[in-house]
Coordinates of C-alpha atoms in Angstrom, one line a residue:
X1359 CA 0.0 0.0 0.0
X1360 CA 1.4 3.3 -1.0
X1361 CA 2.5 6.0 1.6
X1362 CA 2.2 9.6 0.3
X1363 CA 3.5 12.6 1.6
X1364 CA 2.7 16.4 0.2
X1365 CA 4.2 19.8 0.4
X1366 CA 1.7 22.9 0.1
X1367 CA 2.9 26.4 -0.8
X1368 CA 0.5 29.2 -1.2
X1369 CA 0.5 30.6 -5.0
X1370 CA -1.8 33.3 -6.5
X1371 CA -5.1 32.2 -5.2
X1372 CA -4.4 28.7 -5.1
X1373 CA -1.6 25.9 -3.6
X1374 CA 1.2 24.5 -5.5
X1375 CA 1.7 20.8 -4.6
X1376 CA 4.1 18.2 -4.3
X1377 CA 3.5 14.3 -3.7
X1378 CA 5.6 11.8 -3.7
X1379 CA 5.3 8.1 -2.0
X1380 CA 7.7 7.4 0.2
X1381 CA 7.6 3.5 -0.8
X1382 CA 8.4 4.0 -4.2
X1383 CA 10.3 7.9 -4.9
X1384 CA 10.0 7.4 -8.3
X1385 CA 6.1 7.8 -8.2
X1386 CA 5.7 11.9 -7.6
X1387 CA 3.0 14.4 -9.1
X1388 CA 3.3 18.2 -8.9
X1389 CA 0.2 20.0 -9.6
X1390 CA -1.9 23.2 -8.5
X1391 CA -4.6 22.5 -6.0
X1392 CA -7.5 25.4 -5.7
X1393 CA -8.3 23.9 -2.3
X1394 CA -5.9 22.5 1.1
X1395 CA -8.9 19.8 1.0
X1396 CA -8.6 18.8 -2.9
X1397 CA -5.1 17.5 -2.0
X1398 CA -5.7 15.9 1.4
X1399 CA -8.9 14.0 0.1
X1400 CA -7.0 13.5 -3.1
X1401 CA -6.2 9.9 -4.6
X1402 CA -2.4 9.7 -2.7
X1403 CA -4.6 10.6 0.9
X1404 CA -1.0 11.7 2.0
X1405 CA -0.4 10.6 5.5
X1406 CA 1.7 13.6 6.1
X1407 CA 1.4 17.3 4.3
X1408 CA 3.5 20.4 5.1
X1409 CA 1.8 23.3 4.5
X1410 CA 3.2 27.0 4.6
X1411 CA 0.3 28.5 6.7
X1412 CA 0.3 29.5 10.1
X1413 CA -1.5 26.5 12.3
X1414 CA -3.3 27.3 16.0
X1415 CA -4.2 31.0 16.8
X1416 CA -3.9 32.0 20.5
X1417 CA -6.2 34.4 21.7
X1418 CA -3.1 36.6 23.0
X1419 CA 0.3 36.7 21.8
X1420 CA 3.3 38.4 23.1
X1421 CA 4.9 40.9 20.7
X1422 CA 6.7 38.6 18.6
X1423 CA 3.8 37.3 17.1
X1424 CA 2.9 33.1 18.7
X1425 CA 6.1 31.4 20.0
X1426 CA 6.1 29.1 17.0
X1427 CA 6.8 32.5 15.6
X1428 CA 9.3 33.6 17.9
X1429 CA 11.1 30.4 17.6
X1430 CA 11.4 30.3 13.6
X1431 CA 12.7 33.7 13.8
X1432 CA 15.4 33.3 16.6
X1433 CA 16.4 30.0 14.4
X1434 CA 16.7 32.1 11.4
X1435 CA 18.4 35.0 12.2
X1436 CA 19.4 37.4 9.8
X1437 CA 17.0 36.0 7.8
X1438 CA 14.1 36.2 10.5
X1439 CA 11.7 39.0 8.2
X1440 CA 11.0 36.3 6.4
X1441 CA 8.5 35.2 9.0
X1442 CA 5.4 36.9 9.8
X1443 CA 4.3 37.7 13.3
X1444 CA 1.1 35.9 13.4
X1445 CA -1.8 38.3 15.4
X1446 CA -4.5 36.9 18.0
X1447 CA -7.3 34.6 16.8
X1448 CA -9.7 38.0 17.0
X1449 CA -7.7 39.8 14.4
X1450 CA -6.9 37.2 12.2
X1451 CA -11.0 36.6 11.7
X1452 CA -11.4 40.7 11.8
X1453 CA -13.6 42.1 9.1
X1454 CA -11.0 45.1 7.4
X1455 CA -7.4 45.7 7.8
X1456 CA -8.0 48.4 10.8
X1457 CA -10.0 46.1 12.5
X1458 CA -7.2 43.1 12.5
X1459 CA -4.4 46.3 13.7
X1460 CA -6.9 47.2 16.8
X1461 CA -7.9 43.6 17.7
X1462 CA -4.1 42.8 17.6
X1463 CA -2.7 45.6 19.7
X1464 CA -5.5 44.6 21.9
X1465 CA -4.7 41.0 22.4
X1466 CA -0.6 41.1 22.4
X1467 CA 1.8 42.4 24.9
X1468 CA 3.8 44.4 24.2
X1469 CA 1.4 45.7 21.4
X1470 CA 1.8 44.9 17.7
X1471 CA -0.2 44.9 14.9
X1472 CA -0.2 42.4 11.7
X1473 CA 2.1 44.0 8.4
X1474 CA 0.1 44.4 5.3
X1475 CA 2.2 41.1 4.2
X1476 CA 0.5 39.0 7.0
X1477 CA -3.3 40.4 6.5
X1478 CA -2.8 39.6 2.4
X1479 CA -2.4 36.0 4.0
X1480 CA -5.1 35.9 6.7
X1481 CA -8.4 34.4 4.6
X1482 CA -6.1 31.5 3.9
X1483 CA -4.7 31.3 7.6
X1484 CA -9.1 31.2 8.3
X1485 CA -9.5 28.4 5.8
X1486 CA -7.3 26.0 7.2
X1487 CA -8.3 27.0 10.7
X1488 CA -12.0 26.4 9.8
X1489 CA -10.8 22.9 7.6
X1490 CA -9.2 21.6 11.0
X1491 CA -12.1 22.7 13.3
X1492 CA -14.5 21.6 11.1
X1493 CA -12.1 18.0 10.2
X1494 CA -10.5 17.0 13.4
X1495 CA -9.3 13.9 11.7
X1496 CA -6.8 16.1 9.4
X1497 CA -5.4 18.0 13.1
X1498 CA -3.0 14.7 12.7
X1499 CA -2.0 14.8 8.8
X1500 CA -1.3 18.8 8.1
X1501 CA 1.5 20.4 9.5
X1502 CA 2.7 23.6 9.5
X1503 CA 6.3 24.9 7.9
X1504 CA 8.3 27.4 6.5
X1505 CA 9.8 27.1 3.4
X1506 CA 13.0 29.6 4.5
X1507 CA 12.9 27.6 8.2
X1508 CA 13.4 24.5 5.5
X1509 CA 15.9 25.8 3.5
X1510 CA 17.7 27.2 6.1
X1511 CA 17.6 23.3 7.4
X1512 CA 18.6 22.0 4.3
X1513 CA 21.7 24.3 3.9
X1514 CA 23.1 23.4 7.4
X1515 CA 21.5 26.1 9.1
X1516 CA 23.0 28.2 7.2
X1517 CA 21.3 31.2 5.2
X1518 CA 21.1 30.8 1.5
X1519 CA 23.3 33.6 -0.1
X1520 CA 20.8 34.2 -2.8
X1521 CA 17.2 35.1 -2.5
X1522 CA 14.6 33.5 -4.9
X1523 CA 13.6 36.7 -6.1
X1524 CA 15.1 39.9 -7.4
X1525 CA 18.3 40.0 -9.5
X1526 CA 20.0 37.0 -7.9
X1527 CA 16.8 34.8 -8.7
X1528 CA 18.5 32.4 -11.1
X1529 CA 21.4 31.7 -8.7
X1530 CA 19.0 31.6 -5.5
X1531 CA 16.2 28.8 -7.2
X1532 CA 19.6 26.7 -8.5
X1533 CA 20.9 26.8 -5.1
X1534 CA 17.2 25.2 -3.2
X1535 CA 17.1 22.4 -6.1
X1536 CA 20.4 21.3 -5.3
X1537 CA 19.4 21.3 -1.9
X1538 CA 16.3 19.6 -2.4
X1539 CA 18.0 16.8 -4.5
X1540 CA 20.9 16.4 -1.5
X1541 CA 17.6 15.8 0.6
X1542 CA 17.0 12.6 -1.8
X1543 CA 14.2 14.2 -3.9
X1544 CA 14.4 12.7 -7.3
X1545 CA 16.3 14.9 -9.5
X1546 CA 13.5 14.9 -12.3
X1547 CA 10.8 15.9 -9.6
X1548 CA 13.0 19.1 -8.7
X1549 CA 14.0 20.1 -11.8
X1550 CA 10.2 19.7 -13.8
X1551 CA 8.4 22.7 -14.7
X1552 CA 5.9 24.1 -12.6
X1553 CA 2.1 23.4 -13.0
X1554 CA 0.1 26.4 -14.8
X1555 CA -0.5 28.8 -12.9
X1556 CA 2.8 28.2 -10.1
X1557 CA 5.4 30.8 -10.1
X1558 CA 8.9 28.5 -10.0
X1559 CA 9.6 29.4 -6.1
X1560 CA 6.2 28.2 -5.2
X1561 CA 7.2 25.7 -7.3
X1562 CA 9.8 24.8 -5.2
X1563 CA 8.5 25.5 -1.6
X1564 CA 6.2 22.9 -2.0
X1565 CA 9.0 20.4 -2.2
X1566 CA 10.5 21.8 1.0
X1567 CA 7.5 21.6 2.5
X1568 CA 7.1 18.1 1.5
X1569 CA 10.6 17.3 2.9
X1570 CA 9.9 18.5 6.1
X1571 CA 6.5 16.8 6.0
X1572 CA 8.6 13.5 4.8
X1573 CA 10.7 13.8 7.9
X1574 CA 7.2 14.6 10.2
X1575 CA 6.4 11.4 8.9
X1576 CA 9.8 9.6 9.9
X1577 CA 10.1 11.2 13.4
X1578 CA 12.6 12.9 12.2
X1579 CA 11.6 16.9 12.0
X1580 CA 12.3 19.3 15.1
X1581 CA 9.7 21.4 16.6
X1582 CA 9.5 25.0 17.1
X1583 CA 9.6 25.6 20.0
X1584 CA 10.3 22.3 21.2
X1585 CA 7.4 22.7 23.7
X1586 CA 4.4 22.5 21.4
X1587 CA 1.4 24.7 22.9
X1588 CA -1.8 24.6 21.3
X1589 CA -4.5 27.3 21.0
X1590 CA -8.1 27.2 22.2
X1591 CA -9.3 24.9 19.9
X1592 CA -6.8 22.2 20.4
X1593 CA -4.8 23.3 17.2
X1594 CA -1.0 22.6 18.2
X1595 CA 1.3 25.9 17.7
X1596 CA 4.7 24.8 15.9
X1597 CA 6.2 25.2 12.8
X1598 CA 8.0 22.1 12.0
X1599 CA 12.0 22.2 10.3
X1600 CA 13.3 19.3 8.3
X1601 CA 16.0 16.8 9.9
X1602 CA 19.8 18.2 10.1
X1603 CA 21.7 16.8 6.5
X1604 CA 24.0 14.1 7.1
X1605 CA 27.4 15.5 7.9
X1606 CA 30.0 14.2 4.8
X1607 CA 32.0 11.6 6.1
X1608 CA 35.9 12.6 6.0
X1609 CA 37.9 11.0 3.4
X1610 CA 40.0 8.3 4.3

């Protein structure tokens, strides 16, 4: 019986996604889901998906957004931007932009309120949270992760040189799929084009997001923070990194 695992990565109104079964590598499908629930109830039913969404909303946060937050950041540091501060549940579910800045200041200390950047991601942070309350069976099989938390894994936590973006875009997507391959994807998986509609970094976070969600599967991912909380509803509050890379044995 095949065991699939999936990477999800946010991409212009939809998800990219990755599958691959973990029995048999060479079996993988990359392909553009408009719904989190069109993969997970898809024909693979991964048992394990990584999805780059924020997971468990407190109903207060300290100023640093929720300690899965804090943790991802402190892990990545120079590179820490790169992760939002999530706001309280209130403002995440608040009707305008002004409303989710109040309802934030209100319910963190010290006060902060959500970038422009986070709220342009908050009605698919809802979604997921209203998948898992409504599907408690899924709480077990979607996980949350960071594409940059990932890479930065990947790379011996080590930040990548180039970004994916900008004018060092070439260098920067070359760099993750040779990562991604020294992670044992299949080299023809990393280097296919993306589906329609997936940009090639979306492309390629949702392989990093199924790596880590490979190595959720295996036991294998770390935590962050190591102390999982979880929110009001049960949801656990961690972003999950990919194992440490094997250290290269010394020559003889």
């Amino acid at each position: 019986m095949a065991r699939w695992v999936a990477g999800l990565d946010g991409c212009r109104g939809a998800w990219a996604g990755a599958l691959i079964d973990l029995d048999d590598p060479g079996r993988w499908r990359c392909a553009r889901f408009a719904r989190v629930i069109d993969l997970l109830d898809g024909p693979e039913a991964p048992v394990r998906t990584g999805i780059d969404v924020p997971i468990g909303l407190p109903d207060r946060v300290g100023g640093g957004g929720r300690s899965a937050d804090r943790a991802a950041r402190a892990l990545l540091g120079a590179g820490r931007a790169s992760v939002f501060p999530v706001p309280p549940r209130a403002a995440v579910y608040a009707a305008s932009y002004d409303a989710a800045k109040a309802l934030s200041r209100a319910g963190s200390e010290p006060p902060f309120a959500p970038s422009i950047q986070c709220w342009n991601i908050l009605p698919a942070v809802r979604a997921v949270d209203e998948l898992l309350r409504a599907r408690s069976d899924l709480v077990a099989c979607l996980h949350e992760v960071h594409p940059e938390v990932a890479f930065f894994r990947l790379n011996g936590d080590r930040r990548l040189s180039a970004g994916k973006k900008g004018p060092a875009r070439a260098e920067g997507l070359s760099a993750r799929r040779a990562l991604l391959i020294a992670a044992g994807l299949p080299e023809a998986m990393v280097g296919s084009v993306p589906p329609p509609g997936v940009g090639a970094d979306d492309h390629l976070d949702a392989m990093a997001a199924l790596v880590t969600a490979r190595d959720i599967a295996a036991g294998r991912a770390e935590p962050l923070p190591n102390a999982i909380e979880r929110d009001s509803y049960g949801l656990p509050i961690v972003i999950w990194a990919p194992a440490h890379p094997p250290r290269p044995r010394p020559s003889p």
